[in-house]
Amino acid sequence: MFGKKRTRELLLVSFLLTPALLIFFVYRILPLLWNLVLSFTFWRPAKTPEFAGLEHYNEMIFYDDVFWEALSNTIIYMAGMPIAIALATIVALLVNARVGGRNIYRSAIFISYPMMPVAVGIIWQWLYNERVGLINYVLLSLGIIDDPIAFLQSTTYALPSVMLVGIWQILGFFMIILLTGLQSISQNLYEAAAIDGTSNWRQFWRITFPLLRPSLFLCFVIGVISSFTSFDLIYVMTGGGPGHATELLITYIYKTAFELSSFDYAGALTIMMFVLFLGITLIANRIAGGEAGKIE
Amino acid sequence: MATVELKNVIKRYGDLEVVHGVDLAIADKEFVVLVGPSGCGKSTILRMIAGLEDISDGEILIDDTVVNELEPKNRNIAMVFQDYALYPHLTVRQNMSFGLENHKIAKAEIGKRVADASVILGLEDYMDRKPRQLSGGQRQRVAMGRAIVRNPKVFLFDEPLSNLDAKLRGVMRTEIKKLHQRVATTVIFVTHDQVEAMTLADRVVVLKDGHVEQIGTPEEVYHTPASVFVAGFIGSPTMNFITGSVSSSGDSVRLADNFVLTPPEHWHAALAGRREVTVGIRPETFHVADAEDASVLDIKIDVVEPLGSDTMIFFKIDSAEAVARVVPKLGLRSGDTLSVSVDTQAIHFFDPENGQSLRGSEA
Ligand SMILES: Nc1ncnc2c1ncn2[C@@H]1O[C@H](COP(=O)(O)OP(=O)(O)OP(=O)(O)O)[C@@H](O)[C@H]1O
Ligand SMILES: [Mg+2]
């Protein structure tokens, strides 16, 4: 069937892929399948599991207000990502321009990404603090506010405040992706455009933007993933509170499983989140013409 | 009307000077080729004319106007890049009209110009394709089309043919030449290929290490090279350089024990009083000796390279390697012996110290 060479190549490829696939299977696919099983079961520690049918999903959709709040927060949190991408694009364009000391800016902006989310959360918790926080101090000194604001304890400000940190942290990563995208665009195109008398505005929208689209899409996918997985940041800063004001699906799943020991219900929530995530990614990929992360 | 003039143009990158005071005056509708080895500053000069590179010192004038401070778009030039610089996400048609759209030209006019150019370049059937769906030669044509539709005063080409295979290069060379006759615009063309330079140029500018070695018509740079560098760069296979000793009056030069050349009259004054001189002999200046030759050289052929139309033979003059171009029907083999002589009218003499030609006023 296959030629000899072909067979040998297949063997080699399978051999090299096996460790990665094995890890992927054990840590990703198995838990997902396990969650799927859980979500259709009544399962309590030290009790015999029973088949639950769609009971958990029924409860989630028709009776669980927290689920809906967490879902809406997650979507709002996700909506912050396009803002982060737009900001990162502007920063990447500036850094990519030939300005002095750009390596310093580049590193300074990127440094937020590899920082541990827990550390980031703690730092920002302090920055947002009502009495000793830098942000309140600055706002008060400038006379923008008269009374200090308890950002993370306020149902109004908590979610935007947390989103801001999320955006801040991921900005550097987006910037690096977009910078790579920008640098893969041949400099000659811009020279040709300059000779042709192209305005900066038209140059951006007709040359840079279309050629950057795959990188922008990659950022979008990463942004979506992060809004489904930003657990540590939120958990450290607000624990999902006040009330459920900053509850995301991921923090809600954690609490359900490990604080309430409802592993079966948490399994159903996880499956729900996975389906949502898959749906959004597929739609976005369709919109982007199926070229996620592709570099021309 | 478009003349281009460079006055003592210098380019520095920091402390490093890479173009050292180039002077060049290009006439309207002239086809000038800048040629030289890699790194000699050809692209840098072209890019300074285009306005893509700052001019460190000196002046560049287009139509007698100093353009040093003008933006590229205001210089009324068009440039074709080595890697074509086509917009990969736009179709051929969009690539060609992109520049015109910047200039608020009426849609109908743009359509007409693009259509005209596509006919000239034979691109009618490819107008809705993306660059990646085109062959190298077709991309090259699109790049030229994008330049043509602009109706520029000056065309700049930076090694536009170097990404093409040998055959296509020949075809495109002819097309560029035809194109020049058709649109009758000033052209500045950069290449490191001396064949391209010789076949395309009205005038050739030979560059070396950031300065001009010689400016002249293809015939001039070939027949009266100003230096060893030019003589060696132009012509293929390259000219033979052999050290010869000069007689006191300068009327004979000895290359080997029994091989003495009698230079034409006009060299004598320059040769007189020198002891050694670099003799330049083009491969085709050798011929198989006959009875009329005053001095002949008996050689033993090391290697024979038949090219079909000609045959190259490699041999030694004393210890110096030499190559000659002879007619193929001699049926020579390596190891054969042969008597050769040279056409003394076509030989060159250079100063062995600085490589400059010793040619007197006759040239
Ligand atoms: N940005 C730069 N900084 C410093 N030196 C440079 C820069 N750009 C070019 N050079 C130098 O200037 C010289 C001329 O470069 P240029 O590109 O004009 O050569 P070229 O004749 O076009 O060569 P090629 O045939 O390889 O294209 C080279 O020695 C190169 O190293
Ligand atoms: Mg070059």
XYZ file of C-alpha atoms and ligand atoms in Angstrom:
691
model
C 0.000 0.000 0.000
C 2.484 2.606 1.153
C 5.963 2.774 -0.277
C 8.817 1.709 1.943
C 10.016 5.268 2.459
C 6.514 6.409 3.307
C 6.113 3.674 5.904
C 9.391 4.578 7.509
C 8.400 8.250 7.652
C 5.075 7.364 9.234
C 6.829 5.266 11.857
C 9.237 8.051 12.681
C 6.475 10.642 12.891
C 4.349 8.460 15.151
C 7.343 7.743 17.322
C 8.153 11.432 17.738
C 4.542 12.425 18.327
C 3.735 9.732 20.857
C 4.993 11.446 24.045
C 3.172 14.685 23.232
C -0.027 12.881 22.292
C 0.182 10.704 25.381
C 0.447 13.711 27.668
C -2.311 15.457 25.765
C -4.516 12.402 26.166
C -3.833 11.809 29.841
C -4.117 15.424 30.965
C -6.687 16.832 28.530
C -8.810 14.205 26.883
C -9.213 11.829 29.821
C -10.345 14.530 32.299
C -12.722 15.868 29.684
C -14.229 12.425 29.168
C -14.352 11.925 32.927
C -16.209 15.229 33.267
C -18.598 14.139 30.576
C -19.363 10.978 32.537
C -19.693 12.935 35.784
C -22.093 15.404 34.240
C -24.623 12.649 33.615
C -24.242 11.125 37.084
C -25.211 11.805 40.674
C -21.855 11.388 42.264
C -21.021 12.097 45.886
C -17.927 10.944 47.757
C -18.604 7.691 49.565
C -21.918 7.082 47.809
C -22.790 4.800 44.872
C -23.049 6.855 41.710
C -26.412 6.905 39.953
C -27.359 7.847 36.437
C -28.707 11.415 36.395
C -29.647 11.941 32.777
C -29.849 15.659 31.950
C -30.703 16.602 35.535
C -27.549 18.690 36.118
C -27.972 20.564 32.852
C -31.603 21.165 33.668
C -30.706 22.666 37.012
C -27.934 24.771 35.521
C -30.024 26.320 32.819
C -33.342 26.786 34.601
C -32.550 27.226 38.282
C -28.959 28.337 38.771
C -28.665 32.161 38.819
C -24.996 32.008 39.692
C -24.298 30.055 36.520
C -25.903 32.794 34.461
C -24.070 35.498 36.319
C -20.763 33.691 35.884
C -21.504 33.161 32.202
C -22.355 36.800 31.624
C -19.234 37.891 33.537
C -17.130 35.530 31.439
C -18.544 37.010 28.252
C -17.965 40.568 29.492
C -14.450 39.582 30.482
C -13.948 38.149 27.011
C -15.227 41.356 25.452
C -12.257 43.099 27.041
C -9.944 41.092 24.784
C -10.625 43.056 21.586
C -9.707 46.152 23.593
C -6.492 44.469 24.674
C -5.790 43.478 21.062
C -6.411 47.011 19.806
C -4.113 48.431 22.489
C -1.467 45.815 21.766
C -1.666 46.652 18.051
C -1.054 50.319 18.757
C 1.834 49.526 21.079
C 3.306 47.023 18.602
C 3.115 49.597 15.797
C 4.878 52.164 17.980
C 7.534 49.739 19.138
C 8.024 48.471 15.595
C 8.622 52.005 14.350
C 12.220 53.060 14.492
C 12.185 54.866 17.780
C 15.161 55.106 20.107
C 15.307 52.714 23.044
C 12.570 50.555 21.619
C 14.124 47.444 23.107
C 13.548 48.889 26.552
C 9.867 49.571 25.861
C 9.514 46.180 24.296
C 10.914 44.368 27.325
C 9.042 46.589 29.768
C 5.738 45.774 28.140
C 6.414 42.113 27.653
C 7.526 41.617 31.239
C 3.931 41.523 32.459
C 3.331 38.270 30.659
C 5.757 35.816 32.232
C 4.955 37.176 35.717
C 3.051 34.725 37.876
C -0.658 35.588 37.903
C -0.720 35.169 41.682
C 2.001 37.794 42.050
C 0.249 40.067 39.575
C -2.985 39.661 41.526
C -1.326 40.540 44.811
C 0.416 43.593 43.369
C -2.807 44.913 41.857
C -4.747 44.138 44.981
C -2.448 46.549 46.703
C -2.673 49.123 43.885
C -6.461 49.028 44.108
C -6.517 49.173 47.910
C -8.940 51.683 49.393
C -6.630 53.139 52.017
C -3.028 52.551 50.939
C -3.456 51.905 47.201
C -1.517 53.936 44.663
C -4.488 54.335 42.343
C -6.700 55.928 44.961
C -3.809 58.114 46.048
C -3.261 59.417 42.524
C -6.969 59.937 41.824
C -7.432 61.777 45.115
C -4.351 63.958 44.666
C -5.487 64.950 41.198
C -8.907 65.792 42.585
C -10.644 63.388 40.236
C -12.441 61.719 43.152
C -13.363 63.100 46.563
C -13.578 59.835 48.475
C -11.430 56.745 48.025
C -12.995 53.908 46.075
C -12.877 50.304 47.238
C -12.430 49.037 43.712
C -12.334 45.322 44.398
C -15.069 45.421 47.041
C -17.571 47.327 44.925
C -20.103 45.479 42.786
C -19.834 48.304 40.243
C -16.064 48.530 39.952
C -14.871 45.026 40.782
C -15.401 43.439 37.365
C -13.928 46.331 35.310
C -11.003 46.520 37.755
C -10.268 42.837 37.394
C -10.643 43.056 33.619
C -8.119 45.859 33.528
C -5.568 43.641 35.240
C -6.355 40.798 32.864
C -5.833 43.125 29.907
C -2.664 44.510 31.425
C -1.205 41.093 31.918
C -1.977 39.726 28.478
C -1.064 42.911 26.619
C 2.636 42.058 26.507
C 1.976 38.643 25.044
C -0.338 40.061 22.386
C 2.270 42.673 21.620
C 4.932 40.043 20.999
C 2.627 38.062 18.700
C 1.677 41.183 16.770
C 5.256 42.390 16.648
C 6.293 39.093 15.090
C 3.438 39.481 12.641
C 4.493 43.023 11.785
C 8.082 42.013 11.291
C 7.107 39.246 8.931
C 5.648 41.867 6.591
C 8.334 42.693 4.047
C 9.807 46.164 4.514
C 9.817 46.495 0.731
C 6.040 46.688 0.704
C 6.202 49.849 2.759
C 8.923 51.274 0.557
C 6.844 50.540 -2.525
C 3.901 52.166 -0.786
C 5.988 55.224 0.117
C 7.086 55.672 -3.489
C 3.466 55.326 -4.571
C 2.507 58.100 -2.152
C 0.335 56.024 0.177
C -0.970 57.868 3.244
C -0.233 56.345 6.649
C -3.921 55.720 7.219
C -4.406 53.883 3.947
C -1.136 52.073 4.428
C -2.378 50.690 7.740
C -5.805 49.632 6.556
C -4.857 48.357 3.119
C -1.472 46.761 3.816
C -0.658 46.265 7.491
C -4.083 45.246 8.742
C -4.843 42.591 6.118
C -1.376 41.103 6.448
C -1.628 41.145 10.243
C -5.002 39.395 10.285
C -3.666 35.917 11.071
C -1.736 37.285 14.060
C -4.757 39.259 15.244
C -6.818 36.126 15.065
C -4.247 34.188 17.040
C -4.444 36.882 19.738
C -8.195 36.610 19.736
C -8.127 32.864 20.310
C -5.582 33.235 23.091
C -7.739 35.985 24.594
C -10.799 33.752 24.540
C -8.855 30.926 26.137
C -7.559 33.235 28.833
C -11.045 34.491 29.686
C -12.043 30.884 30.249
C -8.954 30.085 32.274
C -7.985 33.244 34.227
C -8.545 31.483 37.466
C -5.586 32.425 39.639
C -5.745 36.144 38.911
C -9.402 36.438 39.885
C -9.161 34.034 42.758
C -6.334 35.986 44.371
C -7.842 39.415 43.846
C -11.533 38.950 44.618
C -12.271 35.247 44.973
C -15.154 35.904 42.572
C -16.749 38.462 44.872
C -18.136 40.695 46.118
C -21.121 38.359 45.964
C -20.638 36.883 42.526
C -19.722 40.201 40.892
C -16.467 38.849 39.480
C -17.436 35.205 39.307
C -16.255 33.638 36.068
C -17.237 30.157 34.939
C -13.806 28.896 35.894
C -13.957 30.191 39.477
C -17.494 28.926 39.808
C -16.444 25.477 38.647
C -13.622 25.469 41.184
C -15.880 26.463 44.033
C -18.540 23.943 43.065
C -16.052 21.123 42.913
C -13.654 21.830 45.730
C -15.642 23.934 48.185
C -19.037 22.288 47.769
C -17.681 18.895 46.699
C -20.295 18.735 43.900
C -18.009 17.100 41.396
C -20.883 15.949 39.251
C -22.348 19.428 38.873
C -18.884 20.909 38.338
C -18.426 18.318 35.581
C -21.575 19.547 33.874
C -20.382 23.171 34.168
C -17.041 22.184 32.665
C -18.683 20.486 29.703
C -20.824 23.583 29.197
C -17.775 25.808 29.230
C -15.960 23.531 26.810
C -18.866 23.568 24.352
C -19.035 27.355 24.546
C -15.337 27.689 23.989
C -15.358 25.308 21.052
C -18.286 27.159 19.502
C -16.660 30.574 19.767
C -13.374 29.329 18.342
C -15.034 27.625 15.409
C -17.103 30.703 14.579
C -14.103 32.984 14.870
C -12.019 30.696 12.694
C -14.763 30.719 10.093
C -14.835 34.526 10.170
C -11.059 34.733 9.850
C -11.176 32.460 6.836
C -9.638 29.479 8.620
C -6.184 30.956 8.853
C -5.531 30.998 12.586
C -1.947 31.906 13.336
C -0.924 31.418 9.748
C 1.936 33.636 8.633
C 2.190 34.463 4.965
C 11.743 65.434 -19.795
C 13.670 63.981 -16.933
C 17.333 64.344 -16.272
C 18.958 62.989 -13.141
C 22.138 64.381 -11.731
C 24.293 63.275 -8.812
C 26.782 65.785 -7.470
C 29.438 64.432 -5.136
C 26.894 62.175 -3.445
C 28.114 60.569 -0.244
C 26.428 58.022 1.993
C 27.514 57.275 5.515
C 26.102 54.828 7.999
C 27.355 56.285 11.247
C 31.098 56.583 10.783
C 31.166 54.143 7.924
C 31.240 55.798 4.519
C 29.901 53.412 1.889
C 29.423 55.742 -1.091
C 32.316 58.123 -1.695
C 31.382 61.186 -3.708
C 29.638 59.895 -6.813
C 29.189 62.270 -9.762
C 26.855 61.262 -12.532
C 24.731 63.110 -15.071
C 21.965 61.169 -16.753
C 20.280 62.574 -19.835
C 16.582 62.526 -20.584
C 15.361 59.096 -21.817
C 18.759 57.585 -21.198
C 19.079 53.986 -20.019
C 21.858 53.924 -17.449
C 23.012 50.737 -15.749
C 24.870 50.760 -12.439
C 26.961 47.634 -12.302
C 29.499 46.302 -9.833
C 30.163 43.453 -7.457
C 28.047 42.777 -4.384
C 28.340 45.437 -1.706
C 29.742 48.163 -3.958
C 26.858 50.520 -3.180
C 24.576 50.140 -6.201
C 21.379 49.716 -4.221
C 22.368 52.461 -1.826
C 22.797 54.926 -4.692
C 19.506 53.881 -6.278
C 17.687 54.167 -2.970
C 19.077 57.640 -2.416
C 17.705 58.638 -5.820
C 14.358 57.109 -4.847
C 14.353 58.911 -1.513
C 14.279 55.722 0.543
C 17.694 56.508 1.970
C 18.961 59.871 3.268
C 21.761 61.548 1.374
C 24.664 62.179 3.779
C 26.366 64.739 1.586
C 26.159 66.139 -1.912
C 23.104 66.735 -4.064
C 20.729 64.766 -6.221
C 18.783 66.676 -8.862
C 15.849 65.498 -10.904
C 15.024 67.850 -13.764
C 17.445 70.397 -12.306
C 15.583 70.502 -8.992
C 17.416 69.422 -5.855
C 15.398 66.561 -4.388
C 17.490 65.827 -1.271
C 14.662 66.809 1.042
C 11.755 65.603 -1.098
C 9.664 62.642 -0.002
C 9.805 59.649 -2.374
C 6.233 60.277 -3.475
C 7.089 63.801 -4.606
C 10.019 62.772 -6.788
C 7.849 61.356 -9.553
C 9.750 58.109 -9.799
C 8.727 54.474 -9.871
C 10.808 51.623 -8.576
C 10.880 47.913 -9.303
C 12.336 45.883 -6.457
C 14.424 42.752 -6.610
C 11.803 40.690 -4.780
C 9.048 42.608 -6.615
C 7.413 43.897 -3.394
C 3.945 42.985 -4.642
C 1.140 43.241 -2.109
C 0.474 39.533 -1.444
C -3.170 39.970 -0.467
C -4.151 42.028 -3.500
C -4.884 40.828 -7.014
C -2.723 41.791 -9.968
C -5.258 44.437 -10.925
C -5.354 45.858 -7.389
C -1.578 45.807 -7.180
C -1.334 47.831 -10.354
C -4.000 50.355 -9.434
C -2.949 50.771 -5.787
C -0.505 53.597 -6.441
C -2.875 55.461 -8.731
C -5.665 55.377 -6.152
C -3.405 57.337 -3.811
C -3.308 60.163 -6.291
C -7.052 60.743 -6.577
C -7.129 59.783 -10.224
C -10.538 59.087 -11.754
C -11.640 55.434 -11.679
C -12.107 55.286 -15.437
C -8.626 56.646 -16.034
C -7.112 54.130 -13.616
C -8.966 51.306 -15.337
C -7.717 52.438 -18.712
C -4.096 52.774 -17.662
C -4.089 49.404 -15.934
C -5.703 47.780 -18.959
C -3.151 49.375 -21.298
C -0.244 48.226 -19.162
C -1.662 44.716 -18.914
C -1.724 44.533 -22.718
C 1.838 45.810 -23.051
C 3.022 43.218 -20.532
C 0.773 40.350 -21.623
C -0.942 40.101 -18.266
C -4.578 40.280 -19.425
C -5.356 36.717 -18.347
C -3.906 37.081 -14.877
C -5.515 40.273 -13.650
C -7.612 38.613 -10.940
C -4.912 36.354 -9.562
C -2.947 36.889 -6.384
C 0.844 37.189 -6.678
C 1.434 33.756 -5.180
C -0.517 32.243 -8.074
C 1.952 33.671 -10.584
C 5.317 32.503 -11.861
C 8.448 34.534 -11.187
C 8.409 36.104 -14.637
C 4.748 37.051 -14.333
C 5.345 38.651 -10.946
C 8.200 40.554 -12.467
C 5.826 41.865 -15.137
C 3.273 42.899 -12.551
C 5.973 44.823 -10.711
C 6.830 46.595 -13.952
C 3.174 47.188 -14.690
C 2.753 48.847 -11.330
C 5.580 51.185 -12.279
C 4.386 51.865 -15.827
C 0.849 52.919 -14.912
C 2.258 55.723 -12.806
C 3.795 57.443 -15.847
C 6.857 58.372 -13.802
C 9.653 60.637 -14.935
C 12.261 58.080 -13.951
C 12.175 54.299 -13.637
C 14.422 52.730 -11.036
C 15.175 49.015 -11.202
C 17.075 47.208 -8.441
C 18.286 43.857 -9.778
C 14.827 43.042 -11.109
C 15.942 39.928 -12.984
C 18.168 38.250 -10.445
C 15.431 35.958 -9.114
C 14.696 34.521 -12.553
C 16.294 31.552 -14.257
C 18.814 32.175 -17.026
C 16.416 31.717 -19.905
C 13.665 33.887 -18.506
C 16.246 36.496 -17.630
C 17.153 36.724 -21.301
C 13.508 37.080 -22.288
C 12.786 39.753 -19.689
C 15.920 41.629 -20.665
C 14.599 41.975 -24.172
C 11.211 42.999 -22.842
C 12.678 45.696 -20.662
C 14.612 47.019 -23.605
C 11.494 47.079 -25.773
C 9.593 48.690 -22.959
C 12.142 51.446 -22.717
C 11.876 52.141 -26.421
C 8.108 52.225 -26.075
C 7.648 54.416 -23.025
C 10.803 56.472 -23.653
C 11.553 57.343 -20.048
C 14.794 57.787 -18.166
C 15.807 54.461 -16.633
C 18.346 53.710 -13.924
C 18.945 50.002 -13.662
C 21.049 48.234 -11.045
C 22.627 44.842 -11.622
C 25.707 42.863 -10.736
C 25.480 40.997 -14.024
C 27.782 42.512 -16.619
C 25.899 40.842 -19.486
C 22.719 42.607 -18.403
C 24.628 45.851 -18.154
C 26.170 45.517 -21.610
C 22.978 44.486 -23.377
C 20.632 47.019 -21.791
C 22.611 50.160 -21.236
C 23.043 53.310 -23.233
C 25.726 54.009 -20.680
C 27.277 51.789 -18.052
C 28.470 53.029 -14.668
C 30.989 50.591 -13.211
C 31.185 50.862 -9.432
C 33.706 49.483 -7.007
C 33.727 49.889 -3.225
C 31.446 52.906 -3.312
C 33.133 54.900 -6.049
C 32.810 55.147 -9.810
C 35.512 53.295 -11.732
C 34.310 54.216 -15.190
C 31.322 55.666 -16.988
C 30.891 54.964 -20.657
C 28.959 53.241 -23.398
C 29.115 49.441 -23.383
C 31.663 49.652 -26.225
C 33.839 52.064 -24.292
C 33.966 50.062 -21.090
C 34.663 46.935 -23.106
C 37.259 48.239 -25.529
C 38.904 50.924 -23.434
C 38.586 49.872 -19.798
C 39.925 52.489 -17.426
C 41.383 50.008 -14.977
C 42.199 46.384 -14.280
C 39.000 46.252 -12.250
C 36.753 47.334 -15.128
C 38.653 45.184 -17.610
C 38.252 42.157 -15.382
C 34.614 42.846 -14.513
C 33.325 43.392 -18.030
C 33.537 40.486 -20.466
C 33.233 36.755 -19.992
C 35.356 34.768 -19.568
C 37.324 37.384 -17.799
C 40.345 39.122 -19.334
C 43.768 37.504 -18.829
C 46.239 39.580 -16.845
C 49.907 38.752 -17.314
C 52.929 40.610 -16.057
C 55.237 41.650 -18.883
C 58.626 43.387 -18.959
C 58.935 46.485 -21.067
C 61.864 47.387 -23.325
C 63.519 50.701 -22.544
C 61.886 52.571 -25.430
C 58.496 51.132 -24.680
C 58.043 49.558 -28.118
C 58.076 45.923 -27.027
C 56.766 43.948 -24.098
C 58.031 40.486 -23.274
C 55.514 38.041 -21.787
C 57.548 34.840 -21.936
C 60.937 33.754 -23.146
C 60.100 33.672 -26.834
C 56.919 35.697 -26.730
C 57.359 39.403 -27.305
C 54.524 41.727 -28.206
C 54.822 44.928 -30.161
C 52.266 47.360 -28.768
C 50.592 49.791 -31.150
C 52.277 53.178 -31.455
C 49.998 55.079 -29.088
C 51.070 53.019 -26.080
C 54.782 53.647 -26.521
C 55.048 56.906 -24.633
C 53.164 55.563 -21.653
C 55.197 52.369 -21.596
C 58.609 53.958 -22.021
C 60.660 54.051 -18.850
C 58.662 51.327 -17.103
C 60.131 47.989 -16.245
C 57.036 45.962 -15.553
C 53.473 46.329 -16.750
C 50.218 44.388 -16.422
C 49.160 43.180 -19.836
C 45.466 42.577 -20.393
C 44.494 40.121 -23.118
C 40.878 39.136 -23.693
C 40.324 35.436 -24.439
C 39.103 36.269 -27.932
C 42.223 38.323 -28.668
C 44.190 35.084 -28.958
C 44.193 33.257 -32.253
C 45.902 30.233 -33.657
C 49.200 31.455 -35.063
C 49.773 31.677 -38.792
C 52.710 32.687 -40.981
C 52.009 36.419 -40.660
C 52.425 36.545 -36.901
C 55.603 38.201 -35.764
C 55.790 36.470 -32.418
C 54.120 33.242 -31.495
C 53.743 31.324 -28.275
C 53.862 27.567 -28.127
C 51.469 26.349 -25.494
C 50.421 23.056 -23.986
C 46.676 22.916 -23.424
C 45.683 22.025 -19.854
C 41.895 21.932 -20.221
C 39.482 22.203 -23.128
C 35.956 23.510 -22.553
C 33.740 23.209 -25.606
C 30.766 25.603 -25.456
C 29.322 24.750 -28.844
C 29.744 28.052 -30.592
C 33.253 28.509 -29.213
C 35.830 26.447 -27.414
C 37.744 27.691 -24.379
C 41.264 26.462 -23.930
C 43.183 26.889 -20.681
C 46.979 26.993 -20.645
C 49.923 28.672 -18.958
C 52.102 31.552 -20.072
C 55.209 30.879 -18.009
C 53.456 30.230 -14.723
C 50.429 32.503 -15.251
C 47.061 30.886 -15.994
C 45.435 32.024 -19.225
C 42.328 31.253 -21.213
C 41.673 31.708 -24.918
C 38.539 31.504 -27.008
C 39.062 29.656 -30.289
C 36.884 28.287 -33.072
C 35.496 24.871 -32.143
C 36.375 22.912 -35.252
C 40.056 22.544 -34.360
C 39.206 19.373 -32.462
C 41.617 20.169 -29.637
C 42.156 17.947 -26.627
C 43.854 18.590 -23.357
C 47.543 17.827 -23.620
C 47.730 19.022 -27.244
C 50.295 21.619 -28.165
C 49.420 24.670 -30.198
C 50.999 27.879 -31.438
C 48.998 30.968 -30.600
C 49.418 34.645 -31.118
C 47.522 37.777 -30.183
C 46.005 40.697 -32.011
C 48.206 43.451 -30.637
C 45.667 46.151 -31.574
C 43.306 44.795 -28.918
C 45.613 44.419 -25.955
C 45.643 46.613 -22.859
C 48.359 47.805 -20.538
C 47.847 48.741 -16.914
C 49.970 50.218 -14.187
C 50.872 47.230 -11.996
C 50.845 49.444 -8.906
C 47.413 51.102 -9.042
C 45.710 49.119 -11.793
C 44.930 52.195 -13.909
C 45.037 51.933 -17.682
C 48.177 53.392 -19.318
C 46.252 54.261 -22.448
C 47.356 57.602 -23.811
C 45.311 60.332 -25.362
C 44.429 58.113 -28.343
C 41.517 56.550 -26.447
N 22.056 49.971 7.079
C 23.365 49.813 6.830
N 24.283 50.030 7.791
C 25.591 49.884 7.531
N 26.097 49.532 6.353
C 25.237 49.309 5.353
C 23.835 49.436 5.526
N 23.234 49.142 4.358
C 24.220 48.845 3.501
N 25.424 48.942 4.085
C 26.720 48.712 3.454
O 26.818 49.537 2.334
C 27.497 48.874 1.282
C 26.710 48.981 0.011
O 25.512 48.256 0.140
P 24.518 48.071 -1.073
O 23.315 47.371 -0.574
O 24.302 49.377 -1.730
O 25.341 47.114 -2.016
P 24.929 46.572 -3.453
O 25.936 47.084 -4.398
O 23.519 46.853 -3.752
O 25.172 45.020 -3.265
P 24.295 43.786 -3.785
O 24.723 43.511 -5.191
O 24.739 42.687 -2.868
O 22.863 44.145 -3.641
C 27.738 47.462 1.741
O 29.092 47.330 2.088
C 26.853 47.303 2.939
O 27.457 46.466 3.882
Mg 21.713 45.660 -3.885
